[in-house]
Short mmCIF file of N, CA and C in Angstrom, two decimals:
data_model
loop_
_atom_site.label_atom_id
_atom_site.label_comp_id
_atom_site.label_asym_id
_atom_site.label_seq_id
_atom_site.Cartn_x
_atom_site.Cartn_y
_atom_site.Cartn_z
N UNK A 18 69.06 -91.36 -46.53
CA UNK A 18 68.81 -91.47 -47.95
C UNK A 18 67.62 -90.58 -48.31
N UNK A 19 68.03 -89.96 -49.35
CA UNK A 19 66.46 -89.06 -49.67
C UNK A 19 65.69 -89.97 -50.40
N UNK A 20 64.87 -89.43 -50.89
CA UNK A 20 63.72 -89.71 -51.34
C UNK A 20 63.87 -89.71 -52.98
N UNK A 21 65.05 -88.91 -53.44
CA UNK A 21 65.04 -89.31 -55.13
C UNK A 21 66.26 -90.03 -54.93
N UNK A 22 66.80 -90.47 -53.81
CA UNK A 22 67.92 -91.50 -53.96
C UNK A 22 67.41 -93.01 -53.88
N UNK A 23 66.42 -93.05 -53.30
CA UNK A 23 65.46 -94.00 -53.42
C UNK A 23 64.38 -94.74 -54.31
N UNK A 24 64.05 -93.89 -54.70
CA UNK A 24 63.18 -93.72 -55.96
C UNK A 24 64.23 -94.05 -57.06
N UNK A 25 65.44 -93.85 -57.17
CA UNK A 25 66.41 -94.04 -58.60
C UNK A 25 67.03 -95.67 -58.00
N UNK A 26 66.97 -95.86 -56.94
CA UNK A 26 67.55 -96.93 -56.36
C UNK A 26 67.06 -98.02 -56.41
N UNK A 27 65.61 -98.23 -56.14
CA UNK A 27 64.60 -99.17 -56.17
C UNK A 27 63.10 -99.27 -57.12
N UNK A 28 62.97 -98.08 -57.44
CA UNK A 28 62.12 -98.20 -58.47
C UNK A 28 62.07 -99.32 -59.30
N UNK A 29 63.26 -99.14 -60.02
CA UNK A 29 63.50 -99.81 -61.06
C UNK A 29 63.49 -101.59 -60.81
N UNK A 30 63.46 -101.80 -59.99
CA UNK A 30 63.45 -103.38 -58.98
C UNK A 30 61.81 -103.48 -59.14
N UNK A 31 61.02 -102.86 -59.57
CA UNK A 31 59.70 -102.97 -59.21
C UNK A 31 59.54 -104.43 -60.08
N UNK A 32 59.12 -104.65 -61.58
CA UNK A 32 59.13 -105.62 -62.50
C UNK A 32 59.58 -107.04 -61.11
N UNK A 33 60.58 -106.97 -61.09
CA UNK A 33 61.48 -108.00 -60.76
C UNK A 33 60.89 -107.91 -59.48
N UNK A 34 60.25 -107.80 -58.25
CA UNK A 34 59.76 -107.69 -57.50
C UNK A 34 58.37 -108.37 -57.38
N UNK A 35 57.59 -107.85 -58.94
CA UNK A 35 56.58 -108.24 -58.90
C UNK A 35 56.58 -109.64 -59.30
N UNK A 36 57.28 -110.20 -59.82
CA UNK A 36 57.41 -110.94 -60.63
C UNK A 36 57.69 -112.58 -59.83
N UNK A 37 58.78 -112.34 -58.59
CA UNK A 37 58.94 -112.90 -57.31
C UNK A 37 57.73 -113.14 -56.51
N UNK A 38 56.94 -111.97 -56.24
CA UNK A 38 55.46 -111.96 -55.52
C UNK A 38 54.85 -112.74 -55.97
N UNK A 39 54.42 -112.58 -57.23
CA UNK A 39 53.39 -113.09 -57.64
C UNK A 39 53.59 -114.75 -58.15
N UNK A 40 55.17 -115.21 -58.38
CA UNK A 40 55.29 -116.67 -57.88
C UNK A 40 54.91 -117.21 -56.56
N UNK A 41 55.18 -116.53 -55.35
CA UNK A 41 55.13 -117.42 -54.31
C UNK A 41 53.91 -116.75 -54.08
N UNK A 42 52.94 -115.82 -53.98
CA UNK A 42 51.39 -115.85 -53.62
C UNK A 42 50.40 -116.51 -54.65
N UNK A 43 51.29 -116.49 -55.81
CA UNK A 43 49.46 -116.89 -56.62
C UNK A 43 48.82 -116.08 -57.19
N UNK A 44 48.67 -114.67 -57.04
CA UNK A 44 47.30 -114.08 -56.90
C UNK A 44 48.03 -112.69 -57.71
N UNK A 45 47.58 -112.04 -58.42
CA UNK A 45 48.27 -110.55 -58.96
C UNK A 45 48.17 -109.65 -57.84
N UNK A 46 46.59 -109.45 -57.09
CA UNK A 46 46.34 -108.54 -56.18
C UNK A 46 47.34 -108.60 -54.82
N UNK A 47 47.74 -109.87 -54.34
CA UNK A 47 48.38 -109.95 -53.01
C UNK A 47 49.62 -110.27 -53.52
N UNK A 48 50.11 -110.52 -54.52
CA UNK A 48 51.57 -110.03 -55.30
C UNK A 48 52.09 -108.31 -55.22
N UNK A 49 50.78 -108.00 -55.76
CA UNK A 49 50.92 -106.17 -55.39
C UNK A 49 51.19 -105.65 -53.87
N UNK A 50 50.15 -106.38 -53.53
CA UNK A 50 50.19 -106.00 -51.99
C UNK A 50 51.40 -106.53 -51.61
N UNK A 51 52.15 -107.59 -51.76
CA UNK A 51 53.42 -107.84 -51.25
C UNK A 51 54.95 -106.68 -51.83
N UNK A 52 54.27 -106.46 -52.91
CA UNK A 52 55.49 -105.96 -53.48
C UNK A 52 55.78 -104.43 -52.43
N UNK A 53 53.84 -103.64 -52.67
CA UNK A 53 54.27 -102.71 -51.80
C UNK A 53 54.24 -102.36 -50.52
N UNK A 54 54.43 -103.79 -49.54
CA UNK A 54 54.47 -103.93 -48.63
C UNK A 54 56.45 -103.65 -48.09
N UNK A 55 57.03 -104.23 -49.58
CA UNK A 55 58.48 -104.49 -49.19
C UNK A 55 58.77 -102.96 -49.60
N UNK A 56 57.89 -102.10 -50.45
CA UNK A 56 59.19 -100.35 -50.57
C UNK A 56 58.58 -99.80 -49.58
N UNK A 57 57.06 -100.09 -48.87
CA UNK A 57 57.37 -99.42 -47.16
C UNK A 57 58.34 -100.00 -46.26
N UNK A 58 58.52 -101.16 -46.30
CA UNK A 58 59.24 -101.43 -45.70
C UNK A 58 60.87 -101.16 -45.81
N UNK A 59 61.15 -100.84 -47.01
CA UNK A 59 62.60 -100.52 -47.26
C UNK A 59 62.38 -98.76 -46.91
N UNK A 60 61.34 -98.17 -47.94
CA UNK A 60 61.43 -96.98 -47.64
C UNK A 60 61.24 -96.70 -45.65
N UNK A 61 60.73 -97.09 -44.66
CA UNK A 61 60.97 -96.91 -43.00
C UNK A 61 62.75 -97.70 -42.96
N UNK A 62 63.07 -98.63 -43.62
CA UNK A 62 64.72 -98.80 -42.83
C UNK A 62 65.70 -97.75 -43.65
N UNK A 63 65.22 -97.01 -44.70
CA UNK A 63 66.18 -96.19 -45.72
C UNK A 63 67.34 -95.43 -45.23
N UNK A 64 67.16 -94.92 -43.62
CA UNK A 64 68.29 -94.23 -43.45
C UNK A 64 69.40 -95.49 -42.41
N UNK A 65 68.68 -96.37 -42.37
CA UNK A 65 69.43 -97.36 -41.48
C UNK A 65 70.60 -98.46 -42.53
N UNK A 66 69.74 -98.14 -43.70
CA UNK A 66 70.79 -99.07 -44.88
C UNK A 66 72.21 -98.56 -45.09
N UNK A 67 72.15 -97.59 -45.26
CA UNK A 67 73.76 -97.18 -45.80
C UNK A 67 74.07 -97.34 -47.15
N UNK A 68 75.24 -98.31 -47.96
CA UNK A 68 74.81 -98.52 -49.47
C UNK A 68 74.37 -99.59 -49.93
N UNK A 69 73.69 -99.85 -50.74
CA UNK A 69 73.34 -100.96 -51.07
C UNK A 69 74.17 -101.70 -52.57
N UNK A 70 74.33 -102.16 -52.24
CA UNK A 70 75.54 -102.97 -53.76
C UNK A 70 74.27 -103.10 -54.60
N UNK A 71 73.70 -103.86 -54.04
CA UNK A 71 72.69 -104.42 -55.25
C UNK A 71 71.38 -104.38 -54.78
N UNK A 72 70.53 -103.26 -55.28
CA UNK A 72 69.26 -103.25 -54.77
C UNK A 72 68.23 -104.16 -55.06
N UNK A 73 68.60 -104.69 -56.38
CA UNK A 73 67.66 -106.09 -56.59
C UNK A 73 67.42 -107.06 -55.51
N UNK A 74 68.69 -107.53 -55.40
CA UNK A 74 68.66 -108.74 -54.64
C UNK A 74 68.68 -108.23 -53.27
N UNK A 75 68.52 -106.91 -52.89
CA UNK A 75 68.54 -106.73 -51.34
C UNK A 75 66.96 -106.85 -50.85
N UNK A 76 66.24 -106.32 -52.00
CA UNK A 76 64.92 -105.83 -52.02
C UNK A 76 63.79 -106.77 -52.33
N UNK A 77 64.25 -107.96 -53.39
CA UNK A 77 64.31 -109.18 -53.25
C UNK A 77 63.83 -110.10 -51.83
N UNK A 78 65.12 -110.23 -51.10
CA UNK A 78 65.32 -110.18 -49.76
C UNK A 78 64.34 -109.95 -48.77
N UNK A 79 64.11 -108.85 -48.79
CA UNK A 79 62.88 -108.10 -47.98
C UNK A 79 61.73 -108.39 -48.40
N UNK A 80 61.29 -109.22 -49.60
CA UNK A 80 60.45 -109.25 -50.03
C UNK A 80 60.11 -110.57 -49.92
N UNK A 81 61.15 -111.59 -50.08
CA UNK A 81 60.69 -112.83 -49.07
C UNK A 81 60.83 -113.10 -47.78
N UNK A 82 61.51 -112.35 -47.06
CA UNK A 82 61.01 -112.20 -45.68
C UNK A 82 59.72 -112.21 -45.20
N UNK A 83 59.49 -110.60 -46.18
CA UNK A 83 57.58 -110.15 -45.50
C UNK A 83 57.06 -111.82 -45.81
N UNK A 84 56.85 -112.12 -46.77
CA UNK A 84 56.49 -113.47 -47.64
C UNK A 84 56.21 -114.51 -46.41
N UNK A 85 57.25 -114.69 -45.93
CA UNK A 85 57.69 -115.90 -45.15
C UNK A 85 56.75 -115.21 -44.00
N UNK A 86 56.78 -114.63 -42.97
CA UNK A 86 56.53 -114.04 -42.08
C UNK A 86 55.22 -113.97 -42.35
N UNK A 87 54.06 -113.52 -43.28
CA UNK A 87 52.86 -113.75 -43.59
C UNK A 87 52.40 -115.22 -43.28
N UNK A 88 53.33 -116.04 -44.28
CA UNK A 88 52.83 -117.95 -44.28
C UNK A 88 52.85 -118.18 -42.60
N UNK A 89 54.11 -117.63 -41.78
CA UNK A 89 54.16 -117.96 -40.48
C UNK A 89 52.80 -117.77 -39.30
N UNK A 90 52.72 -116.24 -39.88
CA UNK A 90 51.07 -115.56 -39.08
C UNK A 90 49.93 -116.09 -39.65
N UNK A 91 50.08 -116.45 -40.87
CA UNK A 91 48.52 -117.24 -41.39
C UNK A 91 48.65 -118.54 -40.94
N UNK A 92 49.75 -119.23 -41.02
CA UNK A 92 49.78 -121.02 -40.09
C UNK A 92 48.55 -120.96 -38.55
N UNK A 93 49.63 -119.75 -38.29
CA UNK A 93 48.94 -119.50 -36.47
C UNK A 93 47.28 -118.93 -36.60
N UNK A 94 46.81 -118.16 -37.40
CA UNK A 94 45.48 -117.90 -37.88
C UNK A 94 44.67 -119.22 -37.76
N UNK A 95 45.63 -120.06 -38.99
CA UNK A 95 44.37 -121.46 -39.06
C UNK A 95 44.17 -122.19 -38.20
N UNK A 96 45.24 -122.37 -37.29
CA UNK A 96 44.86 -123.41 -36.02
C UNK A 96 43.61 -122.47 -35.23
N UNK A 97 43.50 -121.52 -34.85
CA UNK A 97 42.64 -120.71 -34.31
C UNK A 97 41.30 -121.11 -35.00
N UNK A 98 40.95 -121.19 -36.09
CA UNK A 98 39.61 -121.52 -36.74
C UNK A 98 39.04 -122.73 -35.87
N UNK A 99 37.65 -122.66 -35.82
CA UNK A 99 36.79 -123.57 -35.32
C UNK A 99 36.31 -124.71 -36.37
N UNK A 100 36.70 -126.12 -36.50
CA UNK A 100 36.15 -127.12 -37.51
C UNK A 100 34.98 -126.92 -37.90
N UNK A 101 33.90 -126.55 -37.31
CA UNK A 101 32.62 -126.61 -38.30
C UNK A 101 32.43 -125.20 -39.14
N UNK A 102 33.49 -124.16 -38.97
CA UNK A 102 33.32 -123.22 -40.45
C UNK A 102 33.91 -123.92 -41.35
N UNK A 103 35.36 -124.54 -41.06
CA UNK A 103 35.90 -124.91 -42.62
C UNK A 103 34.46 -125.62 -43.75
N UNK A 104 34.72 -124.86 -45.05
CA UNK A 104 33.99 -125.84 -45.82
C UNK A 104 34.56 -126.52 -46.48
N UNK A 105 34.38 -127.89 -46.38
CA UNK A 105 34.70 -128.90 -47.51
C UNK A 105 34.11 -129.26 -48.80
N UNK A 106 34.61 -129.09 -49.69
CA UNK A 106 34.37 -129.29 -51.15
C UNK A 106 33.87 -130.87 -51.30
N UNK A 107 34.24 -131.19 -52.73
CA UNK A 107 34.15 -132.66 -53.03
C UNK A 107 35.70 -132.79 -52.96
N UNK A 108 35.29 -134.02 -52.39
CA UNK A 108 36.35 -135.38 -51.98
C UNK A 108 37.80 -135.53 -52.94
N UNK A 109 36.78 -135.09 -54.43
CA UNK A 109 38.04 -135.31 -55.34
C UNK A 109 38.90 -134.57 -55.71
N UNK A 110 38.26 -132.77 -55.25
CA UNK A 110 38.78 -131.96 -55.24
C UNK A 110 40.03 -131.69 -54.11
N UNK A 111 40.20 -132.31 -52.71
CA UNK A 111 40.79 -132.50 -51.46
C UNK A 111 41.57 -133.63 -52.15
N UNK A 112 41.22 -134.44 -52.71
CA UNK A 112 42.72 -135.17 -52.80
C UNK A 112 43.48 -134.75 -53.64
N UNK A 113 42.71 -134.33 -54.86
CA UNK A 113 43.88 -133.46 -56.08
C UNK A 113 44.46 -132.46 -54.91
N UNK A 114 43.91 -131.35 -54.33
CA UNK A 114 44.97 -130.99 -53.89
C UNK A 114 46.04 -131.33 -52.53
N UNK A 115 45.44 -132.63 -51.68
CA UNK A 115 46.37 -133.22 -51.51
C UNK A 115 47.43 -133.75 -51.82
N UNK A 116 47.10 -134.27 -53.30
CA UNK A 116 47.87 -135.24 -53.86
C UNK A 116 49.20 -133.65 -54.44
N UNK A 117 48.68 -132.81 -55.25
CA UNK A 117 49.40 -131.98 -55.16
C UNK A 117 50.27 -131.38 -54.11
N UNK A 118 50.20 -131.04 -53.10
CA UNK A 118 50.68 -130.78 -52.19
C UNK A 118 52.27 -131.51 -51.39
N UNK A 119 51.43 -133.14 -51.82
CA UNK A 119 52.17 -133.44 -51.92
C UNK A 119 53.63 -134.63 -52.78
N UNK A 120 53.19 -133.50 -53.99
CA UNK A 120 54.32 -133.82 -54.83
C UNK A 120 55.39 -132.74 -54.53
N UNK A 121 54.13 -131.73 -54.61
CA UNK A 121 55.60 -130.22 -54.17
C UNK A 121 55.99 -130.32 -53.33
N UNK A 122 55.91 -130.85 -52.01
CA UNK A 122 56.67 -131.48 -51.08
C UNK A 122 58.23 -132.32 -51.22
N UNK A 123 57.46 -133.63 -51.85
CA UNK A 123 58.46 -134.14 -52.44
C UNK A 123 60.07 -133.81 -53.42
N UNK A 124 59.15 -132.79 -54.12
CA UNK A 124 60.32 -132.05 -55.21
C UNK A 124 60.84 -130.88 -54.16
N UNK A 125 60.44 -130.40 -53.37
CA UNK A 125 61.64 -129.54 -52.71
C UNK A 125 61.94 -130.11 -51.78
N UNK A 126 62.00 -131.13 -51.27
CA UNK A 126 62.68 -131.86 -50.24
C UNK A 126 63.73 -132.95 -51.10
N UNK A 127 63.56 -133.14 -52.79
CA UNK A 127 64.13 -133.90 -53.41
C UNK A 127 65.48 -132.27 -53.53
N UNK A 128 64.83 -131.26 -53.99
CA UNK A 128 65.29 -130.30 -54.03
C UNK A 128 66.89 -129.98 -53.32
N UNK A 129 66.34 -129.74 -51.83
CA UNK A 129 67.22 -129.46 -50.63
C UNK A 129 67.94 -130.38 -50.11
N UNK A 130 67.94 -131.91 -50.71
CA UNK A 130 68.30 -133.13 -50.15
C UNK A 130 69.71 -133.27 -51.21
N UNK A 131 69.85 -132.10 -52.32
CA UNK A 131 70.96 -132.34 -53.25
C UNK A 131 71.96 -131.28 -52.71
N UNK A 132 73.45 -132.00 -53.20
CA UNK A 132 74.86 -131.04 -52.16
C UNK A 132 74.28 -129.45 -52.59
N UNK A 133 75.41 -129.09 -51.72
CA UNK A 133 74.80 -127.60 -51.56
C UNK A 133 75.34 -126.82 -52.22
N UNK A 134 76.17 -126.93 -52.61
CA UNK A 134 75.93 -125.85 -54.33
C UNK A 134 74.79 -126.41 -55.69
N UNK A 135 74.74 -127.07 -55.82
CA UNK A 135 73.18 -127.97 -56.08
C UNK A 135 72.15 -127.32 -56.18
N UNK A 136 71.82 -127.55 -54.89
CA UNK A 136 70.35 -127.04 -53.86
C UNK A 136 70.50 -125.21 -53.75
N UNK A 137 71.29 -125.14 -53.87
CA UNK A 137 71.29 -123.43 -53.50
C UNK A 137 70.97 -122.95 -54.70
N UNK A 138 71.51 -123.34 -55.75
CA UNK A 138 71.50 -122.48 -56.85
C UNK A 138 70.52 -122.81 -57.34
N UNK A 139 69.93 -124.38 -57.80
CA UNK A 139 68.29 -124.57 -58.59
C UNK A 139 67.72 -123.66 -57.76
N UNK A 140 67.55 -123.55 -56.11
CA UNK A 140 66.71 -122.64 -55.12
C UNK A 140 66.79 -121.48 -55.98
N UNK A 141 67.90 -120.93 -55.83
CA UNK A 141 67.75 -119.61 -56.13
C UNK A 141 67.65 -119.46 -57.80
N UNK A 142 67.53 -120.07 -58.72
CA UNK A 142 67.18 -119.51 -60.60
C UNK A 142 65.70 -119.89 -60.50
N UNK A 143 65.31 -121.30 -60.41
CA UNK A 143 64.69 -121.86 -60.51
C UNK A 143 63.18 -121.24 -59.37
N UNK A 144 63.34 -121.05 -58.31
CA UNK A 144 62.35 -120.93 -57.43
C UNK A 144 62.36 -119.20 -57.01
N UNK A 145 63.25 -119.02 -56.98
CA UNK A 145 63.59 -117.07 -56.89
C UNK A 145 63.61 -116.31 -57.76
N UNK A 146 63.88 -117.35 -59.37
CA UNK A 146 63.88 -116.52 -60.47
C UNK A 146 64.98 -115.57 -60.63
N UNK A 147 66.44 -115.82 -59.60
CA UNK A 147 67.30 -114.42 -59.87
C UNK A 147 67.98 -114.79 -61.08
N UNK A 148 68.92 -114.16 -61.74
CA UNK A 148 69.71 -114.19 -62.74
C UNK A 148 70.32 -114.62 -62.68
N UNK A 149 71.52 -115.41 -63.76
CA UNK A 149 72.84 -116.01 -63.07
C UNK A 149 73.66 -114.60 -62.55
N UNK A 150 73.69 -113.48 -63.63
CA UNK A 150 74.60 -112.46 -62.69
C UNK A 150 74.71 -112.40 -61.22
N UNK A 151 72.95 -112.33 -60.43
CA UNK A 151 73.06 -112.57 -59.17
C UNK A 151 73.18 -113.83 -58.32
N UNK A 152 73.13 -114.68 -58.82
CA UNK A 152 74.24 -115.74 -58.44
C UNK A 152 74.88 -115.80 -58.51
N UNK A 153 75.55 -115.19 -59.68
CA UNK A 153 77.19 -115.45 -59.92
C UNK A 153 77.96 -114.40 -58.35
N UNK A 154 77.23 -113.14 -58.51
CA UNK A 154 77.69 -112.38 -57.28
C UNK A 154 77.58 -112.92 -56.20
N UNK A 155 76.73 -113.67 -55.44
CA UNK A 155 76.46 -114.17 -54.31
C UNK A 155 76.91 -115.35 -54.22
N UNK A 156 77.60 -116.46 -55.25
CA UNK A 156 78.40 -117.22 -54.67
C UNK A 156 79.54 -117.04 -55.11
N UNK A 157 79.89 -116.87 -55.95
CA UNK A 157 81.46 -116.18 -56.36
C UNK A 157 81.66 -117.23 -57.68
N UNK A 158 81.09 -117.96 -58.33
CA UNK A 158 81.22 -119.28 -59.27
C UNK A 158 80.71 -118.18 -60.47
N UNK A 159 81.47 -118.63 -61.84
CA UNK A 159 81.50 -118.19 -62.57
C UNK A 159 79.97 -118.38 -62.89
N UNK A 160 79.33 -117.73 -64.60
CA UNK A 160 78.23 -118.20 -64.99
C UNK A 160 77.81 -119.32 -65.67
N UNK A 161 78.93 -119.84 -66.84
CA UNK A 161 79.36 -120.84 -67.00
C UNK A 161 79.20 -121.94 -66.14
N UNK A 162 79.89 -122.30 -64.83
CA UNK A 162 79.91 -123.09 -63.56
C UNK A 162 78.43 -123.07 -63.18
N UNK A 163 77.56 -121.91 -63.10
CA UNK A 163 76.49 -121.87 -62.46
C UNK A 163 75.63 -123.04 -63.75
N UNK A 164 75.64 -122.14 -64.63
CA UNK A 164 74.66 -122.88 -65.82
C UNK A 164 75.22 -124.34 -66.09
N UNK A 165 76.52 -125.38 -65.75
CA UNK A 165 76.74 -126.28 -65.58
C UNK A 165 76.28 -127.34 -64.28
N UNK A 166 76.38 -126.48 -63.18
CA UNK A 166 75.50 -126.51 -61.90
C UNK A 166 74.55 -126.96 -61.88
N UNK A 167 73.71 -126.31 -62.12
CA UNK A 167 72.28 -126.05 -62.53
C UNK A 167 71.88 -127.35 -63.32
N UNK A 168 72.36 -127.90 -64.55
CA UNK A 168 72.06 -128.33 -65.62
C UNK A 168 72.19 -129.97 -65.05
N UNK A 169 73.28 -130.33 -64.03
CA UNK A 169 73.42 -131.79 -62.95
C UNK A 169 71.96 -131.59 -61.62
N UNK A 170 72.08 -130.88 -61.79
CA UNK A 170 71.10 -130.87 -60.54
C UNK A 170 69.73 -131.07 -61.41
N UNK A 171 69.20 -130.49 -61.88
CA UNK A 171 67.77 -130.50 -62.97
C UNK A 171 67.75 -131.72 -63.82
N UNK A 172 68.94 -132.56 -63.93
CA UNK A 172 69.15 -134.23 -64.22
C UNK A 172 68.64 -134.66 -63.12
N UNK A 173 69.80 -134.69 -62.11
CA UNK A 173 69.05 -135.68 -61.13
C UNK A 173 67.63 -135.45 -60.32
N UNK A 174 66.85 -134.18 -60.58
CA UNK A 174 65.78 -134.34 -60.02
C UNK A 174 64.69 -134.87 -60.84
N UNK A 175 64.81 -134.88 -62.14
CA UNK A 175 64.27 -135.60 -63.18
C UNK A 175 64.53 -136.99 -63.02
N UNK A 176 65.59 -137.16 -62.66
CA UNK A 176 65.69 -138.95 -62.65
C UNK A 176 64.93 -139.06 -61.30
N UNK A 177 65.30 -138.25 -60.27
CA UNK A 177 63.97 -138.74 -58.71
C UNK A 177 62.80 -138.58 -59.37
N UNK A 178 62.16 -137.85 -60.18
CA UNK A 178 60.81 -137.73 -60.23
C UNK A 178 60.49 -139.07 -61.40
N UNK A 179 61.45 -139.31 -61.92
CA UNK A 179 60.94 -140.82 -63.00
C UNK A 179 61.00 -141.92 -61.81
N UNK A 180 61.90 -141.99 -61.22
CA UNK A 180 61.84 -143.20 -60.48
C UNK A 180 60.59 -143.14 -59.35
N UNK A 181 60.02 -142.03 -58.83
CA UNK A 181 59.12 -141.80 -58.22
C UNK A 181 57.99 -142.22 -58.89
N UNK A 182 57.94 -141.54 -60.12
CA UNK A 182 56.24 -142.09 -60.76
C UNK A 182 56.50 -143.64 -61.24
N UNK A 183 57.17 -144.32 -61.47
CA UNK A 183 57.63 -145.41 -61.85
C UNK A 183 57.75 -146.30 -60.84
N UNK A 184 57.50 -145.87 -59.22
CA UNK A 184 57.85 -146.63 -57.99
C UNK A 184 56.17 -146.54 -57.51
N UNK A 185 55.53 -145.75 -58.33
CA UNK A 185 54.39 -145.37 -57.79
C UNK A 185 52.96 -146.20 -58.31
N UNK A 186 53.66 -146.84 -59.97
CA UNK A 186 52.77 -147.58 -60.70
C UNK A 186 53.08 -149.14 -60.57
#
């Protein structure tokens, strides 16, 4: 692949790239850094791809990989730390984000615990941000079906999360 076949191919994925990053890091700067972590990385496999149907969602792809693969090497980082650098804040600050932690727990395990056209598709609009078009391509269900999909599943996780805070008081 050359280099303006590339550039016309994936450029345009940038927005939508960034946009993915910077949900699952948090941060604009290490959103960037992720984003252009994934066109070196596409640009070194470029002659190994062949065609790509859909560069969004391929690039996408590659881009939660690196993602994932970072959380994996930083897990293994923190066990390595010695207890008396960590600093601890106030108390109330550690449980808010305990307590946070683990609600988002809860909601994607309420998430992944629904059938699997369900769980796949809130995963993927909802948490990936893709389009229905690229859902619609990647599971073969109309858009209609998807946005009906979608619309049972985002019920019943609303009804787990009422009965949760309601089981909780």
């Amino acid at each position: 692949m050359q280099a303006s076949d590339f550039k016309q191919l994936f450029l345009p994925c940038h927005r939508k790239l960034f946009s993915v990053a910077y949900r699952l890091m948090g941060n604009v700067q290490a959103a960037e850094d992720l984003v252009q972590e994934t066109f070196l990385k596409l640009w070194m496999q470029r002659d190994k791809m062949g065609t790509v149907d859909h560069p969004e969602a391929y690039s996408i792809t590659v881009l939660r990989r690196l993602f994932y693969d970072k959380m994996r090497i930083g897990r293994l980082q923190e066990v390595d730390k010695d207890v008396g650098t960590l600093q601890v804040s106030s108390s109330q600050n550690i449980s808010r984000q305990l307590e946070q932690a683990d609600e988002y727990q809860r909601v994607r395990q309420m998430i992944v615990s629904l059938p699997k056209p369900q769980a796949s598709i809130m995963l993927m609009r909802d948490v990936e941000d893709r389009s229905y078009e690229e859902i619609s391509i990647e599971t073969g269900l109309t858009e209609v079906n998807i946005r009906s999909i979608l619309s049972r599943a985002r019920k019943k996780i609303r009804e787990q999360i009422k009965a949760m805070r309601y089981d909780k008081d």
